[in-house]
Every structure is written in C-alpha cells, then in structure tokens.
Amino acid sequence: MSGAAAAVLRGVSYRYPERTAFALRGIDWTIEAGSFVVVTGPSGSGKSTLLRCLNGLVPHFSGGELGGQALVAGLDTREHGPRVLSQHVGFVFQDPEAQLVTTRVDDELAFGMEQRGVPPLTMRKRVEEVLDLLGIADLRQREVTTLSGGERQRVAVAAALALQPSILVLDEPTSQLDPWGAESVLAALSRLNEELGLTIVLAEHRLERVMARADVLRYLPDPGMLGFEGNLRDVMVKMEADFLPPLVQIARDRGWRPLPLTIKEGRAAVRRDRAAGWEPPSLVDSSRPSGAPVPRVEAARWTEVRAEHYEVLSGLSTGRSVHTSTHRPITVVRVSAGFNGTTVLSDIDLEAGPGEVIALMGRNGSGKTTLLRLLTGMLRPTRGRITLFGQDIAALDPAEIGQWAGYVPQNPGSLLFAETLRDELAFTRAHHPRSTVNSAALMARLGLGDLLLTHPRDLSGGERQRAALAAILIGDPPLLLLDEPTRGMDGRQKRILAGLLRDLRSEGKTIFLATHDIELVATTSTRVILLGGGRIVADGTPRQVLSGSLTYATQVNKLFGGEYITVADVYTAPHSQSWREHARLADADGT
Amino acid sequence: MSRTLDPRAWLVWMLAASLPALIGRNPFVLVATLLAVLGARAAWGTAPRVASWRVVVRLAVWFAAIAVLFNLLTAHAGDRVIAELPAHIPIIGGILTVNALVYGLLSGLALVTLVLIGTTVAAVLDWTSLLRLLPPRLTLLAVAGSVAWAMVPQTIAAYAEIREAQLGRGHRTRGVRGFVPLLVPLLAGGLERSFLLAEALEARGFGAQPATPPPWSRGQSILTGCGLTAATIGAYLLAVGQPLAAIVLVLAGSVAFAIGSRESRSALQIQRTRYREIVWARPEWIITGAAAVVLAVEIAVLAVDPAAFAYDPYPSLAAPPVNLPLLAALGFLLAPALVTP
C-alpha cells in the first residue's frame, strides 16, 4: 500500500428518496491507494449504497439526500457525477447479464472509451491490454450472449479497466457464478491489485472466497449502523457468526490466534491442536445428521397420509388415477435431453424417494437446470422415460405436473406478479384446489407473517426468495424443485432456508436442489448428484461426494480431511458464547 | 467469428429481395425470389443468430396457412369451383374456388418470403454497426438503440422463464387476462433490468460530452423533417401499390434526411470516437453490386412492363406472365452465398 488515500468519506449519511430511514449514517472511511478492501454484512445493510457513493451514482443517479463529504480521486462526488468519475472509478455490478451493453466483447471493452472520445489507435491498444490482463483474448470477437457468467464478469472487469481508473469497485461480482467462474474473476482481481497497484473495493457475502486476498475488511452490521473496519483478523473476531466462513467459525471455537485466513494456516493450527492431544469426534459413533443420510420416510407410511389426496388430484386433472402407495416420486430411466440441437444430458438414470434432499451440482452448463426442467415437463426428453409416482410424464402437460412438482426458478421475480403476497398465494391455491395448507401458518413459518399485504416487489432479496417458495408450497406439492435458491442470500438468510428445507424433508417431501453452494449442500442434503459432461459422474451421500474432492470439498473437509464436512461435525465443546449460538442456530437441527 | 459485413450491403440486398413480394403476386417471380433467398440463407445458416429466428419463420408459415384457408373460405369468387357451402352460413357460405385457393397460396408465399428475408438479415446483420452509421449528431440515439437491441435476447429469455414458472404453478394462458401473470413480471423485470442498465451506462460515462454540440439550424431541422416525412409517405405508397412513386419518394427523403442531419464544421468538435471502423471490401462490393443489378432490372421492368410482377387469378384462372430478364436478374440475389464467412 502506498499510504495515500484513494477515497475519503467524512460523515457520509444517505437516505433514499421517499424513505424515512437512513441507508448510511455517519460513515467515516479512508480507502488507501493500492489496497484491496472487502465490504461485507447482511443483505440490506447498505453495502451497495456505500459502493455507489464512490462513483457518484449516489446521489446523482439515485436521488435522495446525501450528508457529509465523499472525495474520490480528489473530486467531491457532490459536484462531479458518475460521468466524470467514470474516468477514475471503474464499477462492476452484481448481475453479469444486466451490465453488458453491446453485443460483442471487443465493442463492450471499447464502449466507455468511445464515450470519452479516446482516439481509435489508443483505444485498440488498450483493448488489447485489457484482453491480456484478464486472460480473455480468445473471447475478443464472441457474442456476449454466448459467454458464461464467469466470462461475462471478466469482460465487465476488463471494460471497466479500459478507462484506466485508479479505483475498481465491484458489487458482489461473484454471487451468481460457480466456484470456477468466481475463482477466475477473483484471481484476475488479485493480479491487478498486486501487480498494477489498482485499488479494489469489493462487496462480498462469501468471505471464504476473498479473505486470503484482501487487506482490509469493512463490516456493515445493519442498515444505518456504523459498523467497523480493520485488518481481516481483527474484524472477523467481532463479527456475527452467521456471516463468517466455516474456517473462521472453527478458529474462533478452538481459540486459534491469529485467526487463520487460508486453509494452509488452518491446517497448521489443526496440526498444533492434534499435537496437543485434541481430535475431532469420531463420525462413526456420531449421531449428528449433517451430511449423513437421513433415514428415509417409509414410502408406504408416507403415502398412507397422502395417497387419497393425490389420487383425487390426479383424477381431477387427468382423469387417470395415480397409485402413489406403490411408486417412487421420481424415476428417470435412460433419459437424454437437450435443446437447439445440442445434447445436454445423456443416459441419465435416477430414482428419488420421499424425504430425500438431493443436491444437483456441477459447473455452469452441466445440465442441473435442464434436469429440473425435465422433471417439470417444461422440457421433453429426446430419449428415455420419466415417471412421477409411477405415471409417465410424457402423458401430462406441465400444468398437470405442477400439481405434484413445485418449481421455484432462480429468479423469484419470474413467479411473483400479484399486488400482495396474499393474492400471490391465492393465485396458486386456485390452481391447487385440494391443498389444505394454511396460508397464515405457512407465511409465519417462512418468517413472512407480517408481510401478507406487502407488494412482492417491495421485499428484500431474501424475502422475495422465500415469498416465491411460499407461492409454491401453498399448493402442497410432494416434490419440490429449487434452482439456485441461495443466489444473493447472506449467511443469516441461508440459515433460515436450510432450516426450512430440513423441516420439509422431515415431512416427507422430496426436494431437488440445483446449487453451487457447497456449504448449504453439506448441511441440508441427504444425497449429492454430481453432473459432468452430460452424465451423472457421482451419486452418493454428501460425505461420500464432497469429502476429499479437489473442487467440491467444504472448508471443514479441507481442514480435517476424512469425512468431516460441516462445522457441526467437529464441534466438541462450547468454548465460547458465539460458538454455542452458531451451533444452536445453524447446525443443531435434529441433534 | 469472422468479420461481419458492412450493414449497408445487407440493406441494399434486403431492398432488392423484398420489392417483388411487396408489389406483386406473380408466382414465377415469387418462387424465383424465394429460391434465391433460401440459397443465401442456407449459406449463412451457421451464423449464431439464425437459429434464434426459426420460431418467427414457423409463425409466418402458420399465418400463411391460415391466410390460405381464410381466402379459400371467404373469397367466393372465380371460375373454377371446387365445392359449395350452404349460403346461409355466415361469411363462409358460398362457392369455394381454385382461384381463391391460388390467391391465398400466393399471398402466403409472399408473406413467408418477406419473413425469410427479414429474419435472414436480422440474423446476420451487425446491428451495432448499423446504428453507428447514423450521423454523429445522433450518436446518443444510436447507442441507446444498440443498447435496446442488446436487451432483446434477455427479454425473450425472461419471457420463456416466466411462462415456465407460471405453467409449473398450474396456470394456463387463456384469454387476455391469462396473460397478466406473464406480462406483469416481464414488465417489472424489464424495468428493473432497464434501471440496472441505466446505472451501468452512467457508471461507464455514457452521455459524457467533451464538447457541446451546436444546436440544429432551422434549415437542417426542416430538411430532416421533410426527409423523414417523404420516406414515410413513400413506404405508404409502396403498401398501396404505387411502387414507382414510392421509390422516388423514399430516395428523395433519404437524401434530404442525410443532408439535413449532416454535421456542420463546428459540430465536428464532438469528440466521440469509434473503435471498430466499418470496412468496405470485396464481399460488400459483390453483394451490393449484385443487389444493385437486381434493383435496376426491377425498376426498369416496373417502368416498361409493370404487369410482369403482377398476377390476378380472378375472375378466371390464366397462366401468369413470364419476364425472363427479371427472373434471371433475381438469381443475383444468391450473391451472399458467394461471400459466406
């Protein structure tokens, strides 16, 4: 770090138009030139707002009331808006799709320079430079619609860098990427920071991805609160456990000092503990459920409760009777599928029983969403057969399949359209006349009890995700299909979702979960299916699939090896209050 | 991906290919045009966006089939009677004729040909380059247009996702109200995406102006406005069957617009630059030259033998006229197949 300030905020407060509460209050913050700063905290705590103060989007674009002073590259953001500040501050947004404005990669990189009137010769030189810096030269002439999420974000970073800013600000740039895509973006950022001295300010929920790279951590606890900052070890000691990576949770539990920031440092601490005679508890005798196969609800017992209900339902919609007592919820036999002439899945065989939470994992494009769409009947197999409670779904249309299989898409905005959440539930219920689920009880269970009369678009990201889930659960489908349900969620919201999934599992629902979130999979699923090259490459319990994996191992597994995959696996004694709290809330379900 | 062609070459080709289907129903002319367009389309079929327009072509075929049926059931004119429906049946009651069937088929053929031309050009055209051909004074408009174009695939994908999500909820789209659960999230999501895009544009300096553009002079405004008006009236005249007057007006309007929106010397102070210079090379010459030949022959035939484009199967079915120079010239529309990427 050079010691000079890249940006200085003095007593910055901000309130959005027509809001009474402050989104930011009294922020004093100096960003050293050449530093790598991470901003973290719960959803809605003001991270994005704070970042937007750095390039003048707040208040020039958003309106509202700004107090205090923000000096960026020596310019007062009150007097200079984003158009001027774009020369000094590059900004990368969360959504890789929404921020690319042209159709071709090289046009995208040149866009900002064209707006600035940079001479064509200089422009072409800089395009070449940023292509090389980000390692995306092979993408130069690609259409942006053909890029993966990771590639798009690297293009967005390159486009921001082409204007040669002194600060690069990134708002959760990896939240929608798979682990490899995220790593490619973060590795590029590290290189820019270390080799070019570029100042980087990055908002991020998943600290495990960035804590080895950052110099400074700023924590915003809740909307309008001051929070605190410092080096990562000092800040993480004081943070709420929900927002900490497993490595740091264990370190705090074990009293490791200094806190390890990398797996390598963590392993050294484990070796020290083991040398001192400490061992994590044996998993053989453990009664903990996390990651372990959950005893399946016996099909016959489960269907005793439901058989009549679903037979009536099936009779209503199709005129055919479905004998749920003798068939598994899902059977997939030698199914192949694809679209636009491309085969995405080949020869998939799969059975799912009641009470199973099946995590579908694999890199972007491996076929997770395609498999979910097959199960909903939205996509028809090119070969093979899928049965739902013994009935071939080729004979059913997607609306009929929806009676049994509830699908929650990645983007909850695709589902929610009504004026209030109550209307939203009523809409689903009108299509599921036999459902006996109580709306008020369901909303209370999802933590949305006070929001029945709220417009879905007024909800926060996590609330919207749960509202979409409620809009499906109100129909009481025995099969639940969730596509990337933790996208953009903070640690606290994920804990609530994990608890809910465990509850649904214990009620006998079959749940499919397409996700990149390894920690969520470790704590909630009973089975993991790994997709690769259009096929199932692994199918087993989370311990079998995640343990020892080079890319899918959890932090706990990387630390302790064996079949340890969750924090609860290595929990031994209540060393600290924070640990007890975390253990009770996050992992103690069913123990 | 290889170099995309200058969009002006494609526009000239599109104009030459569209004219026969716009102004007449001569089956020989329509079939010759269709075959040439199919040839060019097949040669450029590997362009990444061709597949995405297939659904539009399928829709056009459906509409054409409906048009054939509609004409057969409602025209009740001609000398070759196939059957007769009781006269008391409203609208469709009366004689069904081969003449009506032929006219319906030719109308459908013209529709499908036009859609194939439009979708082929839409798939291969570099829209960003096209919009950047606008005069520098209209740069902001051009950028806004290209950004809006870039949002089209996202909007199509969002609609598909919403439709699937609501279908899985048990919702079937029936009647106008059935579209509410589809259109409300589409509009709301579109607004959110637009907001994010606007933020991204601001953050990247969009609209930053190194120099203030001079105001439009009164003369420039009048000339530009007259040009646009003339071109619009020309398009209308083409639609109502006045091709010669239409062509004259469109050409005159385009010239007036180009002169009116030209920059004065002081306007060149606007320093916005372009990364990708449009290259006019051999492929562009070949396509434009071939299309120009077709256009010249079309205009000449229109002047001396306008009936060569036309065919009317009413009141009696007769052999359509054949104009060999015109049919031969339409073969030049295959030129894009010679310069495939």
XYZ file of N, CA, C and O in Angstrom, chain A residues 52 55 57 61 82-83 86 89 91 93 95 97-104 106-120 123-124 127 141 143 145 159 163 373 378 397-400 402 405 407 409-411 413-417 424 427-428 431-432 457 464 471-472, chain B residues 1-4 48-49 51 126-129 132 139-140 143 146-150 153-154 158 161-172 180-182 184-186 188-189 192-193 195-210 271-277:
544
model
N -21.867 2.732 -4.205
C -22.354 3.691 -5.209
C -22.006 5.133 -4.841
O -22.074 6.022 -5.690
N -18.690 6.265 -6.837
C -18.629 6.720 -8.233
C -19.725 7.729 -8.553
O -19.982 8.020 -9.722
N -22.945 7.516 -8.330
C -24.314 7.069 -8.644
C -25.250 7.504 -7.515
O -26.411 7.832 -7.745
N -27.560 9.593 -9.526
C -28.479 8.732 -10.251
C -29.691 8.374 -9.401
O -30.821 8.356 -9.878
N -21.318 10.550 -11.972
C -20.687 9.316 -12.464
C -20.039 9.462 -13.829
O -19.069 8.775 -14.127
N -20.564 10.363 -14.671
C -19.964 10.507 -15.999
C -18.518 11.000 -15.898
O -17.650 10.555 -16.635
N -16.321 8.346 -13.874
C -16.036 7.086 -14.575
C -14.590 7.027 -15.071
O -14.072 5.949 -15.339
N -13.078 5.899 -11.454
C -13.652 4.754 -10.734
C -14.323 3.815 -11.735
O -15.282 4.188 -12.403
N -16.643 0.536 -12.289
C -17.676 -0.077 -11.443
C -18.171 -1.353 -12.114
O -18.520 -1.348 -13.296
N -20.986 -4.461 -11.670
C -22.226 -4.764 -10.948
C -22.356 -6.270 -10.690
O -21.608 -7.080 -11.225
N -24.985 -8.343 -11.418
C -25.619 -9.177 -12.422
C -24.800 -9.163 -13.712
O -24.683 -8.141 -14.372
N -25.490 -10.228 -16.502
C -26.270 -10.041 -17.727
C -26.695 -8.590 -17.921
O -26.804 -8.115 -19.036
N -26.969 -7.912 -16.812
C -27.597 -6.598 -16.925
C -26.617 -5.483 -17.270
O -27.028 -4.414 -17.663
N -25.303 -5.735 -17.105
C -24.393 -4.601 -17.246
C -23.657 -4.538 -18.589
O -22.981 -3.560 -18.852
N -23.779 -5.569 -19.390
C -23.121 -5.528 -20.688
C -24.065 -4.861 -21.686
O -25.224 -5.243 -21.796
N -23.549 -3.870 -22.397
C -24.453 -3.010 -23.156
C -24.341 -3.180 -24.672
O -25.114 -2.591 -25.407
N -23.368 -3.957 -25.130
C -23.276 -4.176 -26.576
C -23.400 -5.679 -26.845
O -23.604 -6.460 -25.919
N -23.247 -6.052 -28.102
C -23.445 -7.466 -28.430
C -22.135 -8.226 -28.613
O -22.144 -9.445 -28.641
N -21.007 -7.513 -28.705
C -19.736 -8.195 -28.962
C -18.708 -7.782 -27.929
O -18.699 -6.641 -27.471
N -15.375 -7.161 -27.940
C -14.461 -6.028 -28.162
C -15.206 -4.689 -28.201
O -14.693 -3.665 -27.750
N -16.448 -4.715 -28.704
C -17.259 -3.483 -28.660
C -17.522 -3.080 -27.213
O -17.532 -1.895 -26.867
N -17.736 -4.098 -26.370
C -18.023 -3.847 -24.956
C -16.824 -3.176 -24.285
O -16.969 -2.234 -23.502
N -15.645 -3.674 -24.593
C -14.431 -3.119 -23.975
C -14.195 -1.678 -24.433
O -13.669 -0.856 -23.687
N -14.597 -1.395 -25.671
C -14.335 -0.061 -26.217
C -15.425 0.941 -25.859
O -15.228 2.149 -26.018
N -16.553 0.459 -25.371
C -17.724 1.329 -25.191
C -17.410 2.602 -24.390
O -17.682 3.720 -24.823
N -16.843 2.425 -23.209
C -16.561 3.576 -22.351
C -15.580 4.539 -23.000
O -15.705 5.761 -22.896
N -14.600 3.976 -23.722
C -13.600 4.833 -24.372
C -14.225 5.620 -25.519
O -13.865 6.774 -25.754
N -15.150 4.996 -26.220
C -15.848 5.717 -27.298
C -16.604 6.905 -26.722
O -16.641 7.989 -27.306
N -17.211 6.684 -25.548
C -17.962 7.774 -24.917
C -17.039 8.918 -24.513
O -17.442 10.077 -24.461
N -15.801 8.556 -24.205
C -14.819 9.557 -23.744
C -14.087 10.207 -24.898
O -13.288 11.111 -24.686
N -14.272 9.689 -26.112
C -13.570 10.252 -27.258
C -12.105 9.872 -27.311
O -11.276 10.620 -27.838
N -11.763 8.697 -26.783
C -10.375 8.235 -26.853
C -10.030 7.949 -28.325
O -10.826 7.319 -29.025
N -8.874 8.413 -28.820
C -8.520 8.182 -30.225
C -8.513 6.681 -30.557
O -8.097 5.864 -29.724
N -8.956 6.327 -31.771
C -9.078 4.906 -32.134
C -7.801 4.101 -31.915
O -7.862 2.963 -31.455
N -7.422 3.432 -28.370
C -8.486 2.529 -27.970
C -8.115 1.081 -28.283
O -8.252 0.187 -27.444
N -7.624 0.867 -29.498
C -7.287 -0.506 -29.901
C -6.148 -1.057 -29.035
O -6.153 -2.228 -28.662
N -7.636 -1.957 -25.645
C -8.454 -3.171 -25.730
C -7.553 -4.398 -25.672
O -7.813 -5.360 -24.942
N -13.924 -11.658 -30.123
C -14.993 -11.413 -31.093
C -16.258 -12.212 -30.778
O -17.142 -12.305 -31.617
N -19.882 -13.195 -29.261
C -21.121 -12.501 -28.902
C -21.298 -12.648 -27.392
O -21.085 -13.740 -26.848
N -23.834 -12.930 -25.629
C -24.858 -13.896 -25.205
C -24.301 -15.309 -25.149
O -24.924 -16.187 -24.558
N -13.802 -4.184 -19.206
C -14.412 -2.970 -19.756
C -14.213 -1.798 -18.797
O -13.955 -0.670 -19.222
N -10.815 2.082 -19.174
C -10.765 3.539 -18.968
C -9.626 3.928 -18.029
O -9.496 5.089 -17.648
N -35.848 -28.917 -15.371
C -36.889 -28.629 -16.378
C -37.487 -29.917 -16.926
O -38.665 -29.975 -17.258
N -41.292 -29.130 -18.579
C -41.094 -27.972 -19.456
C -40.221 -28.363 -20.653
O -40.304 -27.762 -21.712
N -49.279 -32.611 -19.144
C -48.717 -31.319 -19.524
C -48.130 -30.658 -18.276
O -48.424 -31.074 -17.144
N -47.261 -29.645 -18.456
C -46.561 -29.067 -17.304
C -47.497 -28.551 -16.210
O -47.169 -28.623 -15.026
N -48.669 -28.046 -16.607
C -49.589 -27.544 -15.591
C -50.104 -28.696 -14.720
O -50.279 -28.539 -13.510
N -50.297 -29.877 -15.326
C -50.715 -31.046 -14.533
C -49.580 -31.523 -13.636
O -49.778 -31.844 -12.467
N -47.367 -29.746 -12.429
C -47.253 -28.756 -11.364
C -48.093 -29.083 -10.138
O -47.856 -28.559 -9.047
N -45.278 -31.418 -8.657
C -43.891 -30.943 -8.618
C -43.869 -29.420 -8.620
O -44.205 -28.801 -9.619
N -41.996 -25.959 -8.742
C -40.704 -25.478 -9.251
C -40.491 -24.017 -8.858
O -41.317 -23.160 -9.156
N -38.042 -21.013 -9.590
C -36.945 -20.660 -10.506
C -35.865 -19.844 -9.804
O -36.054 -19.351 -8.689
N -34.722 -19.708 -10.486
C -33.593 -18.922 -9.945
C -34.030 -17.525 -9.559
O -33.655 -17.015 -8.517
N -34.795 -16.929 -10.448
C -35.205 -15.552 -10.219
C -36.643 -15.529 -9.693
O -37.577 -15.790 -10.458
N -38.516 -13.227 -9.203
C -39.309 -12.237 -9.921
C -40.093 -12.839 -11.075
O -41.065 -12.254 -11.550
N -39.676 -14.022 -11.543
C -40.404 -14.678 -12.637
C -41.746 -15.210 -12.173
O -42.624 -15.486 -12.978
N -41.859 -15.402 -10.873
C -43.053 -16.053 -10.328
C -44.036 -15.038 -9.766
O -45.247 -15.213 -9.852
N -43.507 -13.968 -9.182
C -44.354 -13.068 -8.390
C -44.907 -11.945 -9.266
O -44.160 -11.255 -9.948
N -46.213 -11.795 -9.257
C -46.813 -10.766 -10.115
C -47.961 -10.024 -9.447
O -48.366 -8.959 -9.897
N -50.901 -13.491 -4.135
C -49.979 -14.425 -4.776
C -50.302 -15.866 -4.332
O -50.358 -16.786 -5.158
N -53.555 -17.098 -5.805
C -53.428 -17.475 -7.221
C -53.003 -18.943 -7.348
O -53.575 -19.713 -8.116
N -51.986 -19.325 -6.568
C -51.541 -20.729 -6.627
C -52.641 -21.647 -6.116
O -52.917 -22.698 -6.700
N -55.244 -22.902 -8.374
C -54.858 -23.989 -9.274
C -54.605 -25.289 -8.534
O -54.263 -26.295 -9.154
N -54.665 -25.263 -7.227
C -54.454 -26.471 -6.415
C -55.615 -26.586 -5.420
O -55.423 -26.400 -4.212
N -42.694 -6.871 -4.889
C -41.527 -6.124 -5.377
C -40.916 -5.228 -4.299
O -39.838 -4.685 -4.484
N -37.939 -12.094 -0.893
C -38.569 -12.415 -2.178
C -38.371 -13.897 -2.516
O -39.261 -14.555 -3.031
N -45.214 -19.242 -2.482
C -46.174 -19.305 -3.582
C -46.249 -20.705 -4.174
O -47.239 -21.073 -4.794
N -45.214 -21.489 -3.985
C -45.231 -22.879 -4.460
C -45.717 -23.817 -3.359
O -46.537 -24.700 -3.578
N -15.231 -16.178 -34.775
C -16.190 -15.406 -35.550
C -15.436 -14.537 -36.548
O -14.491 -13.851 -36.215
N -15.836 -14.605 -37.797
C -15.136 -13.817 -38.812
C -15.725 -12.412 -38.857
O -16.702 -12.111 -38.198
N -15.150 -11.597 -39.724
C -15.606 -10.217 -39.855
C -17.060 -10.173 -40.325
O -17.461 -10.894 -41.239
N -17.840 -9.333 -39.682
C -19.217 -9.187 -40.151
C -19.223 -8.160 -41.280
O -18.386 -7.265 -41.329
N -24.622 -17.404 -35.777
C -25.163 -17.841 -34.488
C -26.616 -17.469 -34.252
O -27.321 -18.151 -33.523
N -27.070 -16.394 -34.874
C -28.427 -15.956 -34.530
C -29.502 -16.502 -35.470
O -30.676 -16.291 -35.236
N -30.576 -19.523 -35.934
C -31.460 -20.474 -35.245
C -32.486 -19.755 -34.381
O -33.638 -20.205 -34.255
N -24.927 -6.872 -38.368
C -24.289 -6.347 -37.166
C -25.032 -5.053 -36.799
O -24.780 -3.997 -37.351
N -25.975 -5.214 -35.856
C -26.867 -4.088 -35.530
C -26.123 -2.909 -34.927
O -26.470 -1.757 -35.142
N -25.092 -3.239 -34.153
C -24.329 -2.142 -33.551
C -23.693 -1.289 -34.640
O -23.765 -0.062 -34.609
N -23.118 -1.950 -35.636
C -22.508 -1.198 -36.741
C -23.558 -0.414 -37.498
O -23.317 0.720 -37.920
N -24.462 2.618 -35.688
C -23.362 3.587 -35.665
C -23.168 4.276 -37.015
O -22.324 5.154 -37.152
N -25.501 10.260 -32.292
C -24.758 9.184 -31.642
C -25.471 8.641 -30.405
O -25.581 7.432 -30.222
N -25.954 9.550 -29.568
C -26.606 9.079 -28.338
C -27.809 8.210 -28.670
O -28.050 7.185 -28.049
N -26.513 4.838 -29.800
C -26.065 3.988 -28.694
C -27.268 3.459 -27.935
O -27.350 2.262 -27.610
N -28.720 0.689 -29.920
C -27.962 -0.566 -29.897
C -28.056 -1.233 -28.530
O -28.089 -2.453 -28.429
N -28.124 -0.428 -27.471
C -28.287 -0.999 -26.129
C -29.655 -1.671 -26.022
O -29.789 -2.780 -25.489
N -30.679 -1.008 -26.561
C -32.019 -1.594 -26.527
C -32.039 -2.908 -27.303
O -32.636 -3.892 -26.871
N -31.322 -2.923 -28.429
C -31.270 -4.147 -29.229
C -30.600 -5.270 -28.436
O -31.003 -6.436 -28.498
N -29.543 -4.903 -27.694
C -28.840 -5.916 -26.903
C -29.738 -6.514 -25.830
O -29.488 -7.608 -25.334
N -32.556 -10.268 -26.612
C -32.446 -11.677 -26.221
C -32.747 -11.910 -24.743
O -33.343 -12.929 -24.375
N -32.333 -10.956 -23.900
C -32.628 -11.100 -22.458
C -34.133 -11.111 -22.215
O -34.638 -11.855 -21.380
N -36.306 -14.018 -20.596
C -37.095 -13.751 -19.382
C -38.540 -14.194 -19.586
O -39.145 -14.792 -18.683
N -38.767 -17.923 -19.245
C -38.637 -18.357 -17.839
C -39.929 -18.086 -17.067
O -40.381 -18.919 -16.286
N -40.523 -16.916 -17.302
C -41.775 -16.579 -16.607
C -42.894 -17.537 -17.020
O -43.641 -18.044 -16.184
N -42.967 -17.804 -18.306
C -44.018 -18.692 -18.799
C -43.898 -20.068 -18.142
O -44.873 -20.658 -17.695
N -42.677 -20.570 -18.067
C -42.469 -21.877 -17.456
C -42.807 -21.845 -15.974
O -43.426 -22.771 -15.445
N -42.386 -20.777 -15.296
C -42.647 -20.683 -13.855
C -44.157 -20.678 -13.582
O -44.639 -21.364 -12.678
N -44.916 -19.943 -14.359
C -46.369 -19.866 -14.114
C -47.066 -21.149 -14.554
O -48.029 -21.575 -13.922
N -46.559 -21.764 -15.606
C -47.138 -23.038 -16.053
C -46.950 -24.098 -14.967
O -47.862 -24.870 -14.654
N -45.767 -24.103 -14.377
C -45.495 -25.056 -13.300
C -46.361 -24.813 -12.082
O -46.547 -25.703 -11.245
N -46.891 -23.621 -11.971
C -47.779 -23.296 -10.854
C -49.215 -23.750 -11.155
O -50.099 -23.599 -10.339
N -49.407 -24.233 -12.385
C -50.724 -24.710 -12.778
C -51.476 -23.728 -13.652
O -52.622 -23.966 -14.022
N -50.819 -22.625 -14.015
C -51.516 -21.576 -14.768
C -51.460 -21.840 -16.267
O -50.379 -22.015 -16.833
N -52.614 -21.879 -16.896
C -52.667 -21.992 -18.360
C -53.137 -20.652 -18.900
O -54.080 -20.064 -18.370
N -51.884 -11.790 -17.765
C -51.442 -10.907 -16.671
C -50.281 -11.509 -15.884
O -49.255 -10.843 -15.665
N -50.383 -12.790 -15.456
C -49.253 -13.358 -14.695
C -47.970 -13.469 -15.512
O -46.907 -13.685 -14.955
N -48.082 -13.343 -16.830
C -46.874 -13.395 -17.655
C -46.327 -11.992 -17.914
O -45.121 -11.755 -17.837
N -46.994 -9.022 -16.302
C -46.603 -8.175 -15.160
C -45.155 -8.452 -14.741
O -44.349 -7.511 -14.643
N -44.763 -9.730 -14.515
C -43.339 -9.945 -14.173
C -42.400 -9.544 -15.304
O -41.298 -9.083 -15.052
N -42.866 -9.714 -16.561
C -41.997 -9.344 -17.681
C -41.739 -7.837 -17.680
O -40.603 -7.387 -17.821
N -42.199 -5.735 -15.076
C -41.486 -5.334 -13.850
C -40.010 -5.704 -13.951
O -39.124 -4.905 -13.614
N -39.748 -6.914 -14.438
C -38.353 -7.348 -14.608
C -37.646 -6.493 -15.636
O -36.476 -6.159 -15.478
N -36.684 -3.311 -14.038
C -35.518 -3.489 -13.167
C -34.245 -3.587 -14.000
O -33.223 -2.983 -13.675
N -34.328 -4.375 -15.080
C -33.138 -4.517 -15.934
C -32.774 -3.180 -16.568
O -31.604 -2.837 -16.684
N -33.296 -0.252 -15.347
C -32.719 0.587 -14.298
C -31.241 0.222 -14.095
O -30.368 1.097 -14.034
N -30.989 -1.096 -14.022
C -29.602 -1.553 -13.837
C -28.730 -1.148 -15.028
O -27.589 -0.732 -14.866
N -29.312 -1.277 -16.208
C -28.581 -0.922 -17.415
C -28.272 0.573 -17.438
O -27.166 0.996 -17.806
N -29.253 1.367 -17.022
C -29.044 2.817 -16.984
C -27.912 3.148 -16.009
O -27.055 3.994 -16.297
N -27.902 2.449 -14.873
C -26.813 2.646 -13.899
C -25.469 2.283 -14.529
O -24.481 3.006 -14.391
N -25.462 1.134 -15.222
C -24.210 0.669 -15.837
C -23.736 1.679 -16.879
O -22.537 1.964 -16.973
N -24.676 2.221 -17.645
C -24.300 3.202 -18.668
C -23.725 4.467 -18.035
O -22.718 5.006 -18.485
N -24.380 4.940 -16.978
C -23.887 6.136 -16.270
C -22.482 5.874 -15.734
O -21.589 6.707 -15.870
N -22.326 4.686 -15.118
C -21.047 4.369 -14.482
C -19.930 4.263 -15.502
O -18.757 4.335 -15.153
N -20.284 4.063 -16.770
C -19.260 3.926 -17.797
C -19.155 5.175 -18.672
O -18.595 5.132 -19.753
N -19.738 6.248 -18.179
C -19.508 7.528 -18.844
C -20.425 7.810 -20.010
O -20.175 8.727 -20.797
N -21.502 7.033 -20.158
C -22.407 7.265 -21.275
C -23.013 8.662 -21.168
O -23.500 9.054 -20.102
N -22.990 9.387 -22.278
C -23.585 10.726 -22.272
C -22.587 11.801 -21.911
O -22.901 12.983 -21.991
N -21.372 11.385 -21.529
C -20.359 12.403 -21.252
C -20.000 13.089 -22.556
O -19.776 12.444 -23.572
N -19.975 14.407 -22.546
C -19.744 15.121 -23.794
C -18.562 16.065 -23.660
O -18.625 17.061 -22.946
N -17.476 15.768 -24.353
C -16.306 16.624 -24.289
C -16.582 18.021 -24.831
O -15.946 18.966 -24.467
N -16.237 14.983 -29.833
C -15.052 14.150 -29.953
C -15.319 12.653 -29.829
O -14.390 11.883 -29.703
N -16.585 12.258 -29.823
C -16.841 10.827 -29.625
C -16.204 10.035 -30.774
O -16.264 10.447 -31.934
N -15.579 8.913 -30.433
C -14.838 8.161 -31.453
C -15.423 6.765 -31.617
O -16.272 6.351 -30.844
N -14.942 6.068 -32.628
C -15.436 4.722 -32.901
C -14.285 3.740 -32.904
O -13.261 3.982 -33.541
N -14.495 2.656 -32.197
C -13.455 1.633 -32.082
C -13.355 0.835 -33.368
O -12.284 0.636 -33.916
N -14.507 0.386 -33.828
C -14.498 -0.524 -34.974
C -14.861 0.249 -36.234
O -16.000 0.663 -36.394
N -13.885 0.476 -37.070
C -14.166 1.152 -38.328
C -14.839 0.160 -39.264
O -14.448 -1.001 -39.343
